[in-house]
Amino acid sequence: MASAYRLSCSLVGHELDVRGLSCCQFPTGSFVSVSRDRTARLWAPDGSSRGFAEMHCMSGHSNFVSCVCVIPPNDIYPRGLIATGGNDSNICVFTLDNTAPLYTLKSHKNTVCSLSSGKFGTLLSGSWDTTAKVWLNDKCMMTLQGHTAAVWAVKILPEQGLMLTGSADKTIKLWKAGRCERTFTGHEDCVRGLAILSETEFLSCANDASVRRWQISGECLEVYYGHTNYIYCISVFPQSKDFITTGEDRSLRIWRKGECTQTIRLPAQSIWCCCVLDNGDLVVGASDGIIRVFTESLERTASLEEIQAFENELSRATIDSKTGDLGDINADDLPGKEHLDEPGTRDGQTRLIKDGGKVEAYQWSISEGRWMKIGDVVGSSGATQQTSGKVLFEGKEYDYVFTIDVNESGTSFKLPYNISDDPWLAAYNFLQKNDLNPMFLDQVAKFIIDNTKGQTLGPANSEFSDPFTGGGRYVPGSSSESNARLAADPFTGSGRYVPGSASDPAAPLSGVDPFTGTSAYQSTKTENVYFPKKEAVTFDQANPKQILGKLKELNGSAPEEQQLTEDDFSLLEKMLAIICHPSDEAPTAQQLQTLWKAINWPNDIVFPALDILRLSVRNHSVNERFCSEEDGIQFSSHLLKFLNPGGKQANQMLALRTLCNCFVHPFGQKLMMSQGDSIMSQAIELKLSSNKNIHVALATLALNYAVCLYKIDNIEGKAQCLSVISTVMEVVQDLEAIFRLLVALGTLISGDSNAVQLAKSLGVDSQIKKYSSVSEPAKVNECCRFVLNLL
């Protein structure tokens, strides 16, 4: 059996709870801690065999600091950077030798509670605003939307482009290139921590007191039990699948080969965070503001006096029986001290004894071969949960249900409360639930404290406890979720399209440009003629006579009130003549009204009308009319209806082509950019279509977005477009579609080092390499090589 961990040292410096820890590469053996005292502190070995010295104290947040991670070294910052997230909704990024932030990242709308760093300087953040965000240097690249409650845990996986998020909605999501690939369900409460085991496996811990081991394919391989309360943090040993956990049951637990082999109790209720140093030592941060280091090494073990002082402090702690950590306690049934003569059966086993009028808790230590006192139990009056006479409210049992009068008119609300709850959390939830002014938080919490006699562990904290992180239970969804119902993430979509067997005949493309010519495009191998593309690519080929003939043929199938008259057909014929031939003439309002009537036909017969619309939006005046501020939203919404994955393929293709053609004039460009999220989220759902014309139109849409983004400084827009390109490229096989996606990619990253770094972090280079060996058409491999040169 591995030797047991014992105290190495205790580090005093922080004034309040230590909420996050992260190992640093520089100086060797160092780590960084963050606290509710609004500071981050860098600790380095002090030259003795086991101690640490505080190198410097960093500050930049205006509220509690919740989480920390280290961004690996790069050419500009050879010692790496430190990123901290806070309750002020900001992320501060520090160098290792400056106490003030290098820069501050502002985009989240609520507390930033989790951070993870990846390759090429990428940073992933999770927040109570229900989103995760991907950052590159000082810019937000993309926002991951899909969770319905706070995102408590985030991790970037070793394989490029893969990210994990864990949430208070009890789920974990896997994201690839910014799009949700999979949702993992199984935890029964808020997911609080994640840890990576390998490229294909990871661990999660939760408020349900369990640890789960998962495959990224979605299968839960194992569930580990041991903790008796919320598990806040999980950390993996270097080059190993063994791990450690900390939680609300005052313990640090060491897990070897899936078994809890050692339990170390601490004299603080909440053990918020932990990390494993390269030498195998364990660092933990707790609600008493003290950082403690534990070691297996005899040289680094604390002196006997220090260990005795730690044990004395532990034995003086009080354990509230109502936390449930020790089960139901009836003092009358407990044995006396003689019960400790009998040895324990496993490390960490707890035993309660009655000594005089007191109830004491002891824990068995295998390494010491003795029972160690871990505290006095308070609140063990002899009542069990079943006989405690609790008050029922909305089907749940509570110690108290207060009636709160909020104004003179007599309006009152019920406030349920358990002694083991945090009064600030209960007050916060009460105000949120009843839509009351948050200014009353202090007043309501004080009312609860004055009217209850709950026990506390250790000295009471004079500063109020953050409603989400105090000793009380976090209630998923109780955070301020003004942003929880934002538009769906453009990359996650909802349903999956099952390709039908029908395939629409391909419409031939005209011209000699590499995008539109049917003949092979020849280029010199030394000159990049493909990107950056500066003009929109359009679908121009048409046979007006055939389109009009089909419209007349289907007119009889339209509902009577929607059928077109001979005069209507005459108007459309004249309009087609105008838009299909170079002319300064503009279609009339009457002609456009007739077209609008036709594109509202039923889905099974509307396609010829959509084809006329596809041609019409290339005309400047039509583009201005349909894409104007007044009519643009209605116009784009109408087109998006045709992108339903279960819809008719001809409609899907023609709607996509119409959207592509909108880019040809400024009004259309403005509309397409303003509605980009909703358009691309609908369009990307067609990637699984069996129709190659749909794939080409989808690739062209991405390309036209890239053309617009190339001209402006919008890195988040580029990130979303990169994600779409990467996602579509994964499933599309048609080489014309691939070529257009490559041109889109090249256009997006041309002249933009941030976009190049982001493309690398998403693993785009490895995704496109195979196209550099395509022999025909030559434009595919040539374009691919030019893109790879940039990457």
XYZ file of N, CA and C in Angstrom, residues 166-346:
543
model
N -19.324 21.833 -17.239
C -20.221 21.197 -16.266
C -21.074 22.267 -15.617
N -22.337 21.949 -15.359
C -23.275 23.005 -14.976
C -24.174 22.631 -13.798
N -24.767 23.676 -13.223
C -25.788 23.484 -12.187
C -27.058 22.882 -12.761
N -27.161 22.760 -14.099
C -28.323 22.066 -14.673
C -28.134 20.545 -14.636
N -27.056 20.087 -13.943
C -26.741 18.672 -13.674
C -26.117 17.965 -14.875
N -25.846 18.687 -15.967
C -25.282 18.049 -17.164
C -23.847 18.510 -17.426
N -23.178 17.716 -18.248
C -21.855 18.067 -18.776
C -22.010 18.099 -20.289
N -21.401 19.068 -20.938
C -21.474 19.142 -22.398
C -20.072 19.093 -22.999
N -19.969 18.372 -24.129
C -18.729 18.311 -24.904
C -18.911 19.194 -26.127
N -17.954 20.109 -26.343
C -18.017 21.063 -27.456
C -16.863 20.811 -28.405
N -17.152 20.815 -29.683
C -16.096 20.713 -30.683
C -16.196 21.923 -31.601
N -15.090 22.649 -31.715
C -15.048 23.860 -32.541
C -16.230 24.786 -32.224
N -16.576 24.875 -30.932
C -17.618 25.805 -30.514
C -19.032 25.293 -30.626
N -19.212 24.028 -31.019
C -20.562 23.482 -31.211
C -20.760 22.300 -30.276
N -21.923 22.218 -29.626
C -22.176 21.129 -28.678
C -22.301 19.800 -29.422
N -21.391 18.877 -29.109
C -21.385 17.557 -29.750
C -22.194 16.535 -28.950
N -22.176 16.696 -27.611
C -22.776 15.641 -26.776
C -23.115 16.213 -25.405
N -24.184 15.705 -24.789
C -24.539 16.078 -23.427
C -24.509 14.826 -22.555
N -23.796 14.899 -21.438
C -23.647 13.765 -20.518
C -24.604 13.964 -19.343
N -25.463 13.000 -19.110
C -26.388 13.077 -17.980
C -26.144 11.907 -17.039
N -26.387 12.111 -15.751
C -26.181 11.065 -14.756
C -26.091 11.657 -13.361
N -25.400 12.791 -13.241
C -25.337 13.437 -11.929
C -26.736 13.902 -11.513
N -26.976 13.854 -10.216
C -28.299 14.203 -9.706
C -28.341 15.598 -9.092
N -27.232 16.309 -9.161
C -27.187 17.683 -8.646
C -26.093 18.431 -9.396
N -25.932 19.684 -9.031
C -24.985 20.598 -9.676
C -23.592 19.977 -9.880
N -23.078 19.998 -11.126
C -21.718 19.520 -11.434
C -20.738 20.626 -11.057
N -19.758 20.298 -10.184
C -18.880 21.338 -9.639
C -17.445 21.287 -10.163
N -16.978 20.112 -10.585
C -15.582 20.020 -11.008
C -15.379 19.016 -12.121
N -14.326 19.241 -12.937
C -13.947 18.339 -14.023
C -12.442 18.132 -13.978
N -11.986 16.959 -14.392
C -10.547 16.687 -14.490
C -10.310 15.750 -15.668
N -9.241 15.991 -16.407
C -8.940 15.217 -17.611
C -8.021 14.049 -17.271
N -8.408 12.834 -17.671
C -7.564 11.652 -17.484
C -6.720 11.367 -18.728
N -7.326 11.519 -19.919
C -6.621 11.243 -21.180
C -7.387 11.936 -22.299
N -6.994 11.676 -23.534
C -7.715 12.272 -24.660
C -9.139 11.748 -24.774
N -9.404 10.589 -24.135
C -10.724 9.970 -24.299
C -11.500 9.799 -22.995
N -10.898 10.148 -21.854
C -11.586 9.956 -20.574
C -11.457 11.179 -19.683
N -12.484 11.405 -18.863
C -12.429 12.496 -17.893
C -13.248 12.144 -16.664
N -13.043 12.919 -15.587
C -13.757 12.734 -14.331
C -14.619 13.953 -14.053
N -15.704 13.747 -13.310
C -16.535 14.870 -12.863
C -16.918 14.638 -11.412
N -17.114 15.738 -10.675
C -17.623 15.628 -9.302
C -18.794 16.594 -9.157
N -19.654 16.334 -8.162
C -20.904 17.094 -8.103
C -21.417 17.249 -6.679
N -22.452 18.071 -6.562
C -23.121 18.252 -5.271
C -23.865 16.999 -4.823
N -23.976 15.979 -5.694
C -24.630 14.725 -5.292
C -23.668 13.800 -4.552
N -22.456 14.318 -4.219
C -21.436 13.598 -3.444
C -20.830 12.417 -4.200
N -20.938 12.432 -5.538
C -20.338 11.340 -6.313
C -19.291 11.872 -7.289
N -18.380 10.964 -7.657
C -17.414 11.214 -8.738
C -17.758 10.235 -9.853
N -17.752 10.713 -11.094
C -18.025 9.832 -12.227
C -16.867 9.853 -13.213
N -16.577 8.682 -13.756
C -15.560 8.580 -14.817
C -16.285 8.335 -16.136
N -15.954 9.165 -17.152
C -16.669 9.135 -18.429
C -15.716 8.890 -19.596
N -16.272 8.304 -20.654
C -15.612 8.314 -21.955
C -16.198 9.473 -22.746
N -15.373 10.130 -23.583
C -15.934 11.266 -24.317
C -16.987 10.817 -25.332
N -17.053 9.502 -25.583
C -18.104 8.974 -26.463
C -19.473 9.025 -25.789
N -19.499 9.284 -24.457
C -20.772 9.462 -23.767
C -21.048 8.467 -22.661
N -20.271 7.383 -22.594
C -20.551 6.328 -21.622
C -19.972 6.666 -20.256
N -20.770 6.479 -19.203
C -20.263 6.621 -17.835
C -19.655 5.278 -17.438
N -18.343 5.248 -17.201
C -17.638 3.993 -16.955
C -17.728 3.550 -15.498
N -17.759 4.525 -14.587
C -17.761 4.165 -13.174
C -18.287 5.330 -12.333
N -18.876 5.016 -11.186
C -19.302 6.032 -10.220
C -18.614 5.717 -8.901
N -17.969 6.723 -8.288
C -17.239 6.541 -7.034
C -17.953 7.290 -5.915
N -18.169 6.589 -4.792
C -18.803 7.197 -3.631
C -17.848 7.184 -2.449
N -17.933 8.177 -1.601
C -17.082 8.248 -0.413
C -17.398 9.493 0.391
N -17.532 10.616 -0.306
C -17.882 11.862 0.374
C -19.320 11.784 0.899
N -19.582 12.582 1.941
C -20.938 12.597 2.511
C -21.637 13.931 2.266
N -21.009 14.800 1.465
C -21.616 16.085 1.158
C -21.070 16.541 -0.191
N -21.411 17.763 -0.589
C -20.980 18.267 -1.903
C -19.487 18.066 -2.134
N -19.122 17.698 -3.368
C -17.703 17.640 -3.764
C -17.443 18.856 -4.645
N -16.503 19.689 -4.199
C -16.258 20.953 -4.905
C -15.159 20.872 -5.957
N -14.170 20.010 -5.722
C -12.985 20.060 -6.593
C -12.401 18.666 -6.770
N -11.829 18.444 -7.947
C -11.184 17.164 -8.251
C -9.905 17.444 -9.030
N -8.838 16.740 -8.684
C -7.537 16.978 -9.326
C -6.830 15.642 -9.513
N -6.146 15.495 -10.659
C -5.534 14.210 -11.029
C -4.027 14.240 -10.758
N -3.489 13.104 -10.311
C -2.032 12.984 -10.134
C -1.349 12.999 -11.502
N -0.143 13.599 -11.596
C 0.566 13.630 -12.891
C 0.820 12.212 -13.413
N 0.627 12.030 -14.730
C 0.856 10.739 -15.399
C 0.185 9.576 -14.668
N -1.045 9.780 -14.232
C -1.730 8.740 -13.464
C -3.227 8.897 -13.622
N -3.976 7.842 -13.290
C -5.433 7.952 -13.271
C -5.950 8.065 -11.840
N -5.016 8.153 -10.864
C -5.423 8.379 -9.477
C -5.751 9.853 -9.298
N -6.562 10.158 -8.286
C -7.013 11.547 -8.146
C -7.326 11.880 -6.694
N -7.564 13.161 -6.432
C -7.961 13.618 -5.099
C -9.230 14.457 -5.234
N -10.007 14.521 -4.154
C -11.237 15.326 -4.135
C -11.340 16.070 -2.808
N -12.027 17.209 -2.841
C -12.313 17.950 -1.607
C -13.765 18.388 -1.631
N -14.342 18.613 -0.434
C -15.762 18.942 -0.428
C -16.246 19.596 0.846
N -17.574 19.607 0.983
C -18.256 20.285 2.084
C -18.277 19.428 3.353
N -17.734 18.193 3.296
C -17.720 17.324 4.478
C -16.398 17.430 5.236
N -15.702 18.571 5.047
C -14.462 18.878 5.768
C -13.314 17.936 5.412
N -13.375 17.286 4.247
C -12.339 16.290 3.973
C -11.630 16.465 2.635
N -10.390 15.991 2.634
C -9.606 15.734 1.424
C -9.526 14.220 1.309
N -9.863 13.701 0.121
C -9.817 12.239 -0.052
C -8.892 11.868 -1.190
N -8.078 10.833 -0.962
C -7.131 10.346 -1.977
C -7.686 9.044 -2.543
N -7.754 8.986 -3.884
C -8.346 7.833 -4.568
C -7.275 7.138 -5.410
N -7.070 5.822 -5.134
C -6.115 5.012 -5.894
C -6.861 3.835 -6.509
N -6.680 3.657 -7.815
C -7.340 2.544 -8.527
C -8.847 2.508 -8.229
N -9.463 3.686 -8.149
C -10.909 3.757 -7.970
C -11.396 3.602 -6.547
N -10.473 3.391 -5.590
C -10.859 3.240 -4.185
C -10.369 4.440 -3.396
N -11.179 4.865 -2.411
C -10.732 5.933 -1.520
C -9.784 5.316 -0.505
N -8.480 5.600 -0.636
C -7.472 4.936 0.206
C -7.102 5.757 1.439
N -7.426 7.054 1.441
C -7.115 7.872 2.621
C -8.067 9.053 2.688
N -8.533 9.345 3.903
C -9.385 10.512 4.146
C -8.701 11.400 5.162
N -8.471 12.648 4.801
C -7.851 13.605 5.725
C -8.902 14.653 6.078
N -9.244 14.726 7.360
C -10.209 15.742 7.814
C -9.467 17.033 8.122
N -10.151 18.152 7.891
C -9.559 19.458 8.160
C -10.447 20.259 9.107
N -9.862 21.194 9.863
C -10.646 21.985 10.826
C -11.357 23.163 10.169
N -12.045 22.906 9.073
C -12.852 23.913 8.370
C -13.983 23.174 7.694
N -15.143 23.809 7.559
C -16.295 23.114 6.979
C -16.134 22.876 5.483
N -15.782 23.942 4.740
C -15.759 23.850 3.273
C -14.322 23.749 2.774
N -13.982 22.630 2.159
C -12.647 22.479 1.546
C -12.863 22.741 0.063
N -12.655 23.998 -0.338
C -13.102 24.468 -1.650
C -12.287 23.938 -2.826
N -10.974 23.757 -2.634
C -10.140 23.518 -3.819
C -8.918 22.679 -3.477
N -8.345 22.080 -4.515
C -7.150 21.249 -4.334
C -6.347 21.210 -5.627
N -5.061 20.946 -5.517
C -4.250 20.668 -6.702
C -3.099 19.760 -6.298
N -2.528 19.056 -7.284
C -1.422 18.129 -7.048
C -0.161 18.739 -7.651
N 0.871 18.936 -6.832
C 2.143 19.475 -7.325
C 2.915 18.393 -8.075
N 3.902 18.820 -8.864
C 4.677 17.853 -9.665
C 5.382 16.813 -8.799
N 5.727 17.178 -7.551
C 6.409 16.206 -6.681
C 5.431 15.282 -5.962
N 4.124 15.397 -6.286
C 3.116 14.515 -5.684
C 2.499 15.059 -4.419
N 2.993 16.194 -3.919
C 2.380 16.793 -2.725
C 1.008 17.375 -3.082
N 0.124 17.429 -2.075
C -1.244 17.900 -2.286
C -1.450 19.244 -1.601
N -2.074 20.179 -2.313
C -2.360 21.506 -1.755
C -3.878 21.665 -1.685
N -4.378 22.116 -0.527
C -5.821 22.333 -0.398
C -6.082 23.714 0.196
N -7.198 24.326 -0.239
C -7.623 25.623 0.278
C -8.995 25.481 0.901
N -9.227 26.191 2.009
C -10.460 25.967 2.768
C -11.106 27.268 3.216
N -12.276 27.111 3.854
C -13.071 28.263 4.268
C -12.467 29.001 5.454
N -11.430 28.447 6.090
C -10.773 29.162 7.177
C -9.644 30.060 6.678
N -9.475 30.142 5.339
C -8.462 31.023 4.757
C -7.053 30.460 4.773
N -6.887 29.238 5.265
C -5.543 28.640 5.362
C -5.319 27.657 4.207
N -4.121 27.701 3.635
C -3.707 26.723 2.615
C -2.880 25.669 3.334
N -3.181 24.410 3.109
C -2.417 23.335 3.743
C -1.824 22.426 2.671
N -0.586 22.022 2.896
C 0.130 21.122 1.975
C 0.334 19.795 2.700
N 0.014 18.691 2.006
C 0.193 17.349 2.563
C 1.176 16.578 1.694
N 1.970 15.694 2.329
C 3.029 14.995 1.588
C 3.143 13.548 2.032
N 3.656 12.707 1.115
C 4.021 11.328 1.464
C 5.489 11.253 1.884
N 6.247 12.315 1.555
C 7.693 12.312 1.773
C 8.028 12.571 3.240
N 8.885 11.730 3.826
C 9.284 11.915 5.220
C 10.058 13.217 5.397
N 10.915 13.567 4.370
C 11.716 14.799 4.474
C 10.843 16.042 4.513
N 9.688 15.975 3.829
C 8.839 17.172 3.743
C 7.703 17.165 4.769
N 7.663 16.143 5.630
C 6.605 16.074 6.650
C 6.849 17.109 7.732
N 5.788 17.701 8.233
C 5.886 18.713 9.289
C 6.475 18.109 10.556
N 6.950 18.986 11.446
C 7.510 18.522 12.716
C 6.397 17.939 13.584
N 6.785 17.145 14.572
C 5.801 16.521 15.461
C 4.959 17.585 16.162
N 5.602 18.740 16.504
C 4.881 19.812 17.187
C 3.790 20.396 16.266
N 4.137 20.587 14.982
C 3.163 21.149 14.034
C 2.003 20.177 13.793
N 2.341 18.891 13.674
C 1.291 17.885 13.454
C 0.368 17.824 14.675
N 0.972 17.910 15.885
C 0.171 17.873 17.104
C -0.740 19.100 17.184
N -0.215 20.263 16.773
C -1.018 21.493 16.792
C -2.185 21.374 15.810
N -1.929 20.763 14.629
C -2.982 20.553 13.622
C -4.066 19.619 14.187
N -3.637 18.536 14.849
C -4.597 17.579 15.410
C -5.404 18.209 16.549
N -4.745 19.064 17.331
C -5.455 19.741 18.419
C -6.523 20.668 17.861
N -6.150 21.379 16.797
C -7.097 22.294 16.156
C -8.284 21.513 15.599
N -7.990 20.353 14.997
C -9.030 19.492 14.433
C -9.956 18.984 15.541
N -9.376 18.584 16.652
C -10.195 18.000 17.733
C -11.095 19.036 18.389
N -10.692 20.335 18.271
C -11.514 21.393 18.880
C -12.641 21.862 17.955
N -12.635 21.391 16.717
C -13.668 21.826 15.756
C -15.030 21.303 16.189
N -16.065 22.012 15.788
C -17.421 21.540 16.068
C -18.074 21.101 14.778
N -18.779 19.983 14.819
C -19.444 19.431 13.644
C -20.950 19.535 13.858
N -21.621 20.241 12.979
C -23.075 20.399 13.085
C -23.728 19.112 12.599
N -24.445 18.452 13.500
C -25.061 17.171 13.122
C -26.064 17.332 11.994
N -26.598 18.553 11.830
C -27.639 18.742 10.819
C -27.084 18.813 9.399
N -25.756 18.859 9.247
C -25.213 18.861 7.874
C -25.393 17.503 7.225
N -25.664 16.477 8.036
C -25.856 15.149 7.454
C -24.556 14.415 7.187
N -23.402 15.061 7.489
C -22.121 14.413 7.191
C -21.939 13.118 7.981
N -22.575 13.035 9.154
C -22.367 11.883 10.028
C -23.620 11.024 10.154
N -24.622 11.299 9.340
C -25.874 10.553 9.408
C -26.739 11.052 10.557
N -27.888 10.398 10.762
C -28.766 10.763 11.875
C -28.099 10.368 13.192
N -28.140 11.270 14.155
C -27.438 11.032 15.422
C -28.435 11.067 16.571
N -28.448 10.018 17.347
C -29.224 9.988 18.586
C -28.242 9.747 19.718
N -27.987 10.816 20.476
C -26.943 10.758 21.503
C -27.184 9.631 22.508
N -28.441 9.322 22.800
C -28.750 8.297 23.810
C -28.255 6.916 23.400
N -28.131 6.679 22.082
C -27.763 5.343 21.605
C -26.249 5.160 21.453
N -25.456 6.218 21.678
C -24.023 6.140 21.377
C -23.238 5.466 22.496
N -22.179 4.683 22.137
C -21.327 4.044 23.152
C -20.369 5.060 23.781
N -19.653 4.613 24.850
C -18.682 5.486 25.504
C -17.303 5.357 24.876
N -16.300 5.905 25.571
C -14.936 5.983 25.027
C -14.316 4.604 24.806
N -14.817 3.589 25.544
C -14.271 2.234 25.392
C -14.429 1.712 23.956
N -15.362 2.335 23.197
C -15.591 1.930 21.804
C -14.350 2.171 20.942
N -13.453 3.064 21.416
C -12.249 3.392 20.642
C -11.126 2.391 20.869
N -11.305 1.433 21.809
C -10.276 0.391 22.020
C -10.220 -0.556 20.834
N -11.331 -0.642 20.145
C -11.425 -1.551 18.994
C -10.895 -0.833 17.737
N -9.924 -1.417 17.000
C -9.360 -0.726 15.824
C -10.382 -0.586 14.697
N -10.153 0.414 13.843
C -11.024 0.622 12.684
C -10.758 -0.401 11.599
N -11.655 -0.461 10.627
C -11.519 -1.455 9.543
C -11.010 -0.835 8.246
N -11.088 0.506 8.114
C -10.601 1.153 6.894
C -10.196 2.589 7.203
